Amino acid sequence: MKNFLEKHFGKLWLVMVYLFLYLPLIFMIVFSFNSTRQDAEFTGFSLRWYEALTRDTKIVEGFWLSLKVATVSGLLSAMLGTFSAFVLVRYRRFGGRTIFSGMVNAPLVMPEVVIGLSLLLLMVGAQNFLGWPQRGMLTIIFGHTLLGMAYAMVVVQSRLLEVNRSIEEAAMDLGARPHQVFFLITLPNIFQSILAAFLLSFTLSFDDVVIAEFLSGPGVNTLPQVIFGYARRGINPTIYAAATLLIATVTMVIVGYSVWVARQTRQREREIAAATRAELTALGAI
Amino acid sequence: MAASTLPTPGKRFVIGVPYVWLIVFFFLPFLILLYISFVDMGNDINPFKPIWDSQTGLLKLKYENYWSIFRSGEGGPMFQTLYVEAYLRSLWYALCTALLCLAVGYPFAYFIARSSPSVRPALLMMVMLPFWTSFLLRVYAWKGILADQGVLNRALMFLGFTSEPIQLLYTDVSMLVGMTYVYLPFMVLPLYANLVKMDFRLLEAAHDLGASPFKAFWLVTVPLSRAGIIAGFMLVFIPSVGEFVIPSLLGGPENIMIGRVVWDEMFTSNNWPRATALAVVMIALIVVPLAIYYHYTGDAAEAAK
């Protein structure tokens, strides 16, 4: 009886927390199809908010800007994060390593307001001394990349720590040049984590409102900034329509990514199994 | 000898590029922030004055920006300013958020860790999925749920708990619901990572030795998951202190947190020196728990050896 209760308490708790996690998503999806601007009453199915969405130039422009910013800062973050992970995992001794590791990790715990504020001061200073860069898309990319590379570094670092160095050493012993070892052995080994790092920093950038608020110039608004502006004013089902499209996209990307990862893992297992079989056959032949 | 896979020029490049990037975009801005926090407020065109006195050529650091955070007016009481209140409020909400996340997330992580290994990846994925969809939108949705005429109030009235809508939005309740909602995954993931490694045979042993389930949980499971609890607590507490978006959307006028105050000083009052001084104090507030955390985990790492 005790066991029975414990089991069901666990399931109940899981269901409740999942409900809590998904309640806002379900709410937005349902009310994006509502025919009127009602908070709590579903008055009939309609696509009018989706139509309103396509006509809302602020949202559409914000979306394209966010897409550009997130893509560029995602790529930059993945690259700088991979480099940093290499530095921290592989180059254990060099001058200023402690400072470097501190600087890479700091944005993870630094409040976004402080990051935004200090970067704004830098941009204002640079603008005064160099006349560049104008606050806008570029400055937002800089800010998002600083944040994204810290997260990208963590993701790639954890994978890099797992990589079996002896394979690289074997390749080197067999005469591979350092760049060959890197591109043929190391990179394919960690590629999955670099992709994950890109997706993570892309999402962070696509989601960020605080840093963008500090660093954007007049008339340059990312999608989260536009939404934040609307959200402060009140309820707008157009936002729910945007949210629903976003949820659908994210779900597809994540599910696709996991299917891909699962297939990769399976394939690797199959290859290992085949290799083991071949080895056993060879052993039997001897 | 595990040599680096790259020749020296390549190695210099790999170290140099992120290093220079961080110096320019992290270290330098921080220095500027520190610098401005020590100077006088300027006029409209130049928001702050230079640090060097142009007449005497001497360096003069101004501590007034920091003083003004803690002291209200001439001879007024210390530590009763709007700023100190905002700091304390931020710490308080961050603490409440972390405790709520722990209360909700601990059993959650525990039951995921105890579920069968075949469903665990799916259960974890379901925790991560909302995390990948815009946090801003999810917070926004709570506005619609918690509004006076929102889903929750309608449901409460329908079920007969109340005849009038209860004010939920723009209160402590909505703030904490939003904060707990957003930061819950940050608590669940480290707890799960810790709990899944636990040897549950220890619990069986405790049962065999006559411990009640609660006692076994309290004396075996909780101490063993201490590292996960501390990690989750820090991951929730630290970003909560500086939270800006959730109080702006779900909090009332009396829930203003320090992130918002910095913003207002910067853009509304245009008092750059004070905004930067506030930001520096905010960093200091976060460094203290972090230092304790590293001290703790450092000890744990030592003990594990």
PDB file of C-alpha atoms in Angstrom, chain A residues 65-188:
ATOM      1  CA  LEU A  65      16.074  41.465 -37.866  1.00  0.00           C
ATOM      2  CA  SER A  66      16.037  38.869 -35.090  1.00  0.00           C
ATOM      3  CA  LEU A  67      16.659  36.108 -37.609  1.00  0.00           C
ATOM      4  CA  LYS A  68      19.683  37.935 -39.006  1.00  0.00           C
ATOM      5  CA  VAL A  69      21.046  38.861 -35.575  1.00  0.00           C
ATOM      6  CA  ALA A  70      20.509  35.360 -34.179  1.00  0.00           C
ATOM      7  CA  THR A  71      22.092  33.648 -37.195  1.00  0.00           C
ATOM      8  CA  VAL A  72      25.214  35.815 -37.209  1.00  0.00           C
ATOM      9  CA  SER A  73      25.664  35.840 -33.436  1.00  0.00           C
ATOM     10  CA  GLY A  74      24.884  32.114 -33.298  1.00  0.00           C
ATOM     11  CA  LEU A  75      27.645  31.402 -35.837  1.00  0.00           C
ATOM     12  CA  LEU A  76      30.081  33.751 -34.108  1.00  0.00           C
ATOM     13  CA  SER A  77      29.211  32.294 -30.699  1.00  0.00           C
ATOM     14  CA  ALA A  78      29.650  28.724 -31.921  1.00  0.00           C
ATOM     15  CA  MET A  79      33.045  29.607 -33.398  1.00  0.00           C
ATOM     16  CA  LEU A  80      34.330  31.647 -30.452  1.00  0.00           C
ATOM     17  CA  GLY A  81      32.840  29.158 -27.997  1.00  0.00           C
ATOM     18  CA  THR A  82      34.545  26.236 -29.754  1.00  0.00           C
ATOM     19  CA  PHE A  83      37.855  28.102 -29.748  1.00  0.00           C
ATOM     20  CA  SER A  84      37.446  28.900 -26.046  1.00  0.00           C
ATOM     21  CA  ALA A  85      36.575  25.305 -25.238  1.00  0.00           C
ATOM     22  CA  PHE A  86      39.728  24.194 -27.047  1.00  0.00           C
ATOM     23  CA  VAL A  87      41.758  26.725 -25.131  1.00  0.00           C
ATOM     24  CA  LEU A  88      40.390  25.567 -21.782  1.00  0.00           C
ATOM     25  CA  VAL A  89      40.488  21.827 -22.454  1.00  0.00           C
ATOM     26  CA  ARG A  90      43.604  21.461 -24.578  1.00  0.00           C
ATOM     27  CA  TYR A  91      45.951  24.312 -23.753  1.00  0.00           C
ATOM     28  CA  ARG A  92      46.330  23.910 -20.063  1.00  0.00           C
ATOM     29  CA  ARG A  93      49.336  26.199 -19.764  1.00  0.00           C
ATOM     30  CA  PHE A  94      49.625  29.657 -21.196  1.00  0.00           C
ATOM     31  CA  GLY A  95      49.966  33.127 -19.783  1.00  0.00           C
ATOM     32  CA  GLY A  96      46.699  34.558 -18.531  1.00  0.00           C
ATOM     33  CA  ARG A  97      44.782  31.298 -18.573  1.00  0.00           C
ATOM     34  CA  THR A  98      43.006  32.079 -15.285  1.00  0.00           C
ATOM     35  CA  ILE A  99      41.908  35.489 -16.534  1.00  0.00           C
ATOM     36  CA  PHE A 100      40.744  33.927 -19.772  1.00  0.00           C
ATOM     37  CA  SER A 101      38.660  31.276 -18.069  1.00  0.00           C
ATOM     38  CA  GLY A 102      37.184  33.897 -15.747  1.00  0.00           C
ATOM     39  CA  MET A 103      36.235  36.149 -18.640  1.00  0.00           C
ATOM     40  CA  VAL A 104      34.633  33.337 -20.673  1.00  0.00           C
ATOM     41  CA  ASN A 105      32.527  32.156 -17.743  1.00  0.00           C
ATOM     42  CA  ALA A 106      31.561  35.522 -16.275  1.00  0.00           C
ATOM     43  CA  PRO A 107      28.675  36.318 -18.677  1.00  0.00           C
ATOM     44  CA  LEU A 108      26.934  33.168 -17.396  1.00  0.00           C
ATOM     45  CA  VAL A 109      26.454  34.734 -13.972  1.00  0.00           C
ATOM     46  CA  MET A 110      26.560  38.428 -14.811  1.00  0.00           C
ATOM     47  CA  PRO A 111      23.082  40.021 -14.773  1.00  0.00           C
ATOM     48  CA  GLU A 112      21.994  40.833 -18.302  1.00  0.00           C
ATOM     49  CA  VAL A 113      21.297  44.391 -17.241  1.00  0.00           C
ATOM     50  CA  VAL A 114      24.947  44.840 -16.300  1.00  0.00           C
ATOM     51  CA  ILE A 115      26.166  43.254 -19.547  1.00  0.00           C
ATOM     52  CA  GLY A 116      23.844  45.495 -21.537  1.00  0.00           C
ATOM     53  CA  LEU A 117      24.811  48.602 -19.628  1.00  0.00           C
ATOM     54  CA  SER A 118      28.575  48.065 -19.833  1.00  0.00           C
ATOM     55  CA  LEU A 119      28.407  47.232 -23.542  1.00  0.00           C
ATOM     56  CA  LEU A 120      26.320  50.329 -24.155  1.00  0.00           C
ATOM     57  CA  LEU A 121      29.000  52.417 -22.455  1.00  0.00           C
ATOM     58  CA  LEU A 122      31.637  50.785 -24.678  1.00  0.00           C
ATOM     59  CA  MET A 123      29.614  51.477 -27.810  1.00  0.00           C
ATOM     60  CA  VAL A 124      29.014  55.080 -26.806  1.00  0.00           C
ATOM     61  CA  GLY A 125      32.734  55.490 -26.102  1.00  0.00           C
ATOM     62  CA  ALA A 126      33.709  53.893 -29.408  1.00  0.00           C
ATOM     63  CA  GLN A 127      31.211  56.085 -31.200  1.00  0.00           C
ATOM     64  CA  ASN A 128      32.763  59.191 -29.627  1.00  0.00           C
ATOM     65  CA  PHE A 129      36.351  58.225 -30.378  1.00  0.00           C
ATOM     66  CA  LEU A 130      36.076  56.282 -33.624  1.00  0.00           C
ATOM     67  CA  GLY A 131      32.683  57.302 -34.947  1.00  0.00           C
ATOM     68  CA  TRP A 132      31.840  53.603 -35.158  1.00  0.00           C
ATOM     69  CA  PRO A 133      29.766  51.505 -34.617  1.00  0.00           C
ATOM     70  CA  GLN A 134      26.383  53.125 -34.913  1.00  0.00           C
ATOM     71  CA  ARG A 135      23.977  51.568 -32.422  1.00  0.00           C
ATOM     72  CA  GLY A 136      21.858  49.036 -34.251  1.00  0.00           C
ATOM     73  CA  MET A 137      22.078  45.548 -35.672  1.00  0.00           C
ATOM     74  CA  LEU A 138      25.852  45.268 -35.316  1.00  0.00           C
ATOM     75  CA  THR A 139      25.965  46.320 -31.679  1.00  0.00           C
ATOM     76  CA  ILE A 140      23.173  43.861 -30.805  1.00  0.00           C
ATOM     77  CA  ILE A 141      25.173  41.114 -32.529  1.00  0.00           C
ATOM     78  CA  PHE A 142      28.219  41.998 -30.422  1.00  0.00           C
ATOM     79  CA  GLY A 143      26.199  41.817 -27.221  1.00  0.00           C
ATOM     80  CA  HIS A 144      24.482  38.545 -28.077  1.00  0.00           C
ATOM     81  CA  THR A 145      27.742  36.959 -29.157  1.00  0.00           C
ATOM     82  CA  LEU A 146      29.365  37.790 -25.822  1.00  0.00           C
ATOM     83  CA  LEU A 147      26.521  36.010 -24.039  1.00  0.00           C
ATOM     84  CA  GLY A 148      26.185  33.177 -26.566  1.00  0.00           C
ATOM     85  CA  MET A 149      29.861  32.226 -26.653  1.00  0.00           C
ATOM     86  CA  ALA A 150      29.841  31.567 -22.901  1.00  0.00           C
ATOM     87  CA  TYR A 151      27.001  29.064 -23.293  1.00  0.00           C
ATOM     88  CA  ALA A 152      28.498  27.626 -26.497  1.00  0.00           C
ATOM     89  CA  MET A 153      31.803  27.146 -24.679  1.00  0.00           C
ATOM     90  CA  VAL A 154      30.134  25.113 -21.919  1.00  0.00           C
ATOM     91  CA  VAL A 155      28.376  22.848 -24.435  1.00  0.00           C
ATOM     92  CA  VAL A 156      31.472  22.187 -26.581  1.00  0.00           C
ATOM     93  CA  GLN A 157      33.731  21.903 -23.550  1.00  0.00           C
ATOM     94  CA  SER A 158      31.716  19.077 -22.018  1.00  0.00           C
ATOM     95  CA  ARG A 159      31.908  17.143 -25.294  1.00  0.00           C
ATOM     96  CA  LEU A 160      35.577  17.902 -25.830  1.00  0.00           C
ATOM     97  CA  LEU A 161      36.399  16.478 -22.408  1.00  0.00           C
ATOM     98  CA  GLU A 162      34.870  13.165 -23.487  1.00  0.00           C
ATOM     99  CA  VAL A 163      36.805  12.887 -26.754  1.00  0.00           C
ATOM    100  CA  ASN A 164      39.267  10.044 -26.757  1.00  0.00           C
ATOM    101  CA  ARG A 165      42.656  11.634 -27.323  1.00  0.00           C
ATOM    102  CA  SER A 166      44.308   8.355 -28.272  1.00  0.00           C
ATOM    103  CA  ILE A 167      42.521   8.378 -31.642  1.00  0.00           C
ATOM    104  CA  GLU A 168      44.095  11.744 -32.421  1.00  0.00           C
ATOM    105  CA  GLU A 169      47.450  10.478 -31.245  1.00  0.00           C
ATOM    106  CA  ALA A 170      47.081   7.355 -33.378  1.00  0.00           C
ATOM    107  CA  ALA A 171      46.327   9.539 -36.406  1.00  0.00           C
ATOM    108  CA  MET A 172      49.421  11.606 -35.668  1.00  0.00           C
ATOM    109  CA  ASP A 173      51.530   8.486 -35.276  1.00  0.00           C
ATOM    110  CA  LEU A 174      50.254   7.333 -38.651  1.00  0.00           C
ATOM    111  CA  GLY A 175      51.578  10.547 -40.151  1.00  0.00           C
ATOM    112  CA  ALA A 176      48.573  12.835 -40.267  1.00  0.00           C
ATOM    113  CA  ARG A 177      49.411  16.534 -40.235  1.00  0.00           C
ATOM    114  CA  PRO A 178      47.971  18.566 -37.337  1.00  0.00           C
ATOM    115  CA  HIS A 179      45.319  20.191 -39.525  1.00  0.00           C
ATOM    116  CA  GLN A 180      44.373  16.807 -40.961  1.00  0.00           C
ATOM    117  CA  VAL A 181      43.956  15.441 -37.450  1.00  0.00           C
ATOM    118  CA  PHE A 182      41.785  18.396 -36.584  1.00  0.00           C
ATOM    119  CA  PHE A 183      39.536  18.317 -39.651  1.00  0.00           C
ATOM    120  CA  LEU A 184      39.325  14.526 -40.055  1.00  0.00           C
ATOM    121  CA  ILE A 185      39.240  13.371 -36.441  1.00  0.00           C
ATOM    122  CA  THR A 186      38.555  16.089 -33.875  1.00  0.00           C
ATOM    123  CA  LEU A 187      36.002  18.204 -35.725  1.00  0.00           C
ATOM    124  CA  PRO A 188      33.693  15.346 -36.788  1.00  0.00           C
TER     125      PRO A 188
END
